[in-house]
Amino acid sequence: MKRFPFLIVVVVVLSGEVVRGQINRDLVIGQAEATPAPSDSFFDDTVLHDISLSVNSKDWRALKDHYLDDTYYPCDFRWRDQVLRNVGIRSRGTGSRSGVKPGLRVDFNRYTSKQSFLGLKSFVLRNNTQDASSLHERLSMLLFHRMNIPASREAHARLFINNQYAGLYLIVEAVDQDFLKRTFAEDGGYLYKYDYPADSAPYYFEDRGSDAKSYVPLPFKPETHDTDPRPEFLVDLVQTINQTGDAAFRSTMTAYLDLTKFIRHLAVEKFLSDQDGLLSDYGGMNNFYFYRFDNQKLFAFIEWDKSEAFKGGVEYPIFHNITDVPAAQRNRLLSRALSYRDLYDLYLDTLIECVKSANEVEAGSADPRGWLEREVERESNQIRGAALSDPERNFSNDEFEQAIRDLTAFAQQRGAFVTGQANAARVP
Amino acid sequence: MLIQGLVAIATVASGSMNAGAVPHPTEAFAPSFASVLRSQGWNAADESALGIGQAAAQATDGKSEKKPEKKKKKKSDAIAPDEEVDPDQVVDGGGDAGHFVWKQHPSIRYGKVFRLDVQAKLQEDAHGSYAGARGVACPSTPLPSTCLWELHRNRVGIEGYFFKRIEYEAERELTEQELTDKDLLAGYTPTSLWKDVDVNVSYINNVQVQAGRFKVPFSLDELTGDSHNDFAYRSLGASNLAPARDTGVMLHGRFFKRGLNYWAGAFRHDGDNVRAKKIKGGDGTFAARVTGTPLRKLNKALFSSLELGTALTISSLSDDSFTPNGLRGRTLFNHDTFYEPVYVKGHRRRWEGDIDWMMGPASARSEFMWVTDDRLKQGLGDQDLPDARARSWYVSGTWILTGEPKSRPVKAANELLRGGFGAVEAAARYERLWFDSVNGADKDASFRNPRTNSIFPRGERALTLGVNWIVSRWVKLQFNAIREQVEDRETSPVANGGASWSRVVRFQFVL
């Protein structure tokens, strides 16, 4: 009986956090991200890191020769004064795969499941072969962080293979169970990577019927629970998007997706002129993970690979691939969501919020430049030496410098363009 | 019994006369003739009465047992389709003209000039294992799903001879899948659907020459035909370490009335078992095997079918492939990989010793295998590494509950549709397969990565309990329960490294 008052308190507190049967994820995410992680120093972007890998010389050649293959090779890993043996690396990427400067996935637990490094089981070394500046991804993820949207932590590093400089790489936090735990305070749910092979039909969240095989393993490739990926929840989600009537759509979707987060995610991508995100210029969707929370129907989008951001340029329209494409090529989820006034306004509001964030001047400083422009300068200065001496760089030094100038111009001009388009799109 | 024997002799003799078959000059007539009689269901007591065979030998060597041998249960008269028949004793009763007969197999024959037998082998499994086991996963489905049924083997083939002494065979699997172009581009090694495709020249029994694609002479269990194995699955060592088939040339022969047999050959690679989609396998292989019955002089009744064997192979190993080229360890039933291949280069050396004993309705077998692979320049710093090592052993036993004498295949005295129940045999096998490196098993300094100096020891133990029901010469049902436990929890397919039980019921039909 003594426990009864305590239980009442717990129930009252929880009732405030439970919205339509689910725990308020904003609170959970906020708490999870606020906790310092042991790996923070590894993603400290105020310094240019050095990473050394000791690999059998034949393996490094084989990894380059067979860069389209996902074969793992063993290596020893060194960062600062820490050496980790028994580590696995493999070639990775889709469009960025390269036999000259391979992108790498580094798995600390490849050969021993319990092995980790600063709490990480793996991370990605992005080769940035499609980005002359090498900054698109890092700048984009920083903006997502500023907008309180979950995204990978990132920092640049010089990679040494058997003591030879192998090029400038971007350290990218892998979207895996460690990421889920840090971001959502849980890792028991179902993580899928949206997989979009070049020869497959673009997907716009249209209803492909109730056959689970139409959704899993393509385009939603299971990353966890791969022997029991529970695709029926994805089928339910897609069918709810496509079949639910207008009257019930919002309330029904609440169990499956936080539409406000989806809209904000999309708005940030659009501000960044991302050509290959949720609304890809190459057709359908691309570059995201999809996570279903443990014991819930609720899904969440997670950003991935922003190397194509900024490429749309300053005047990339904010309704590109939304209203300027035929109906068949419109994202079904977004089309339905934007038909609601509050979500439509949220889209425009988030774009303006991105403008403000990008243009935010440094407090107490006389520097009139906004955050994004200053960040371009800071990061480019940090990596310039390593980028220009990169033995496997995919771009000339002139192209690197021009790309930095283009980013600076973007930072200076994008805000005004987006503001103009957003204001013009306001509905009285 | 005597009458049956006479009938058998008359049948065989008439067949021999019709075919014009003449025993080879190098062969002693009586013992070989006795083996044919035994294959027709004749037993030792009958042999003794006629003064031939082992019983006769016992009676004439002055050391024979005075007490008459206990009468054994008579086997079926007919030859089972998957029964091995001494080619020297193949008898054709159809004369010189071409004709069709169906004794052991559907057969077209033309005297001693030509013979073509058509064979078929079908094995359909109903099986189950732990939840999510890949061994019971449905093939080619995008989502994981479980299939109760598996068409395990579906083979057709031909065999026969030209001029009696040039034998040939060709067998093809119909259910395995070819690799796609994408697989081949990705560097996967194609697996041949052709099984045994070879020619054997047998003018001299002591020195026969076999060429083509056939089993490398290594491992008693691997060399036992799949349709008359005592268990649904071969042992861990045979499945993971023995070479199995390859293309090559081999000399083989026998001495002392099969008291000593030998095989020695050179092969292109080191067998299908150690190759896989991403494992290139060894190259040029020399293999030799010797078997014999050295103890039969001591006590024929006890040791005449106690055969000892040993074999070795030496293969060259390259590191040309970008993937590790070492051996892998997979579980018996589900083929879960508990030991990934390591990088190797140099030579692979195998050795095995085996014992095979049949005594009345019982049998026992045991085998030990030992394999080492060089790892020259395979370290992370291109340095030499200690040899990778694999070892395995098994002990197995069977007992025919219905009393027939043990043979492979088991022959039911009274088949199910001929007024009987068939033969029922109980079988058990316990075995272990494990891997490490020759510098020992220091777990603190050993790792699981394929270029580690000291290989983390990993292995599996398995217990198989089975009942075989030989319904007829064509049909057999095998019931096996298999308990497996991977010794390394890290690589165990089962949660927390526990043991798992799998079960299989196999329906086998041979033609």
XYZ file of C-alpha atoms in Angstrom, chain B residues 1-2 4 43-46 68-74 403 405:
16
model
C 19.352 -73.159 -48.657
C 21.416 -75.561 -50.701
C 18.765 -71.814 -53.473
C 25.876 -67.056 -46.824
C 28.929 -68.578 -45.254
C 27.253 -71.835 -44.392
C 26.256 -72.354 -47.986
C 29.618 -74.467 -37.156
C 29.017 -70.797 -37.714
C 25.668 -69.570 -36.553
C 23.305 -69.358 -39.452
C 22.767 -65.782 -40.555
C 19.542 -64.334 -41.721
C 19.317 -64.500 -45.463
C 18.983 -59.286 -37.900
C 24.076 -59.008 -41.774
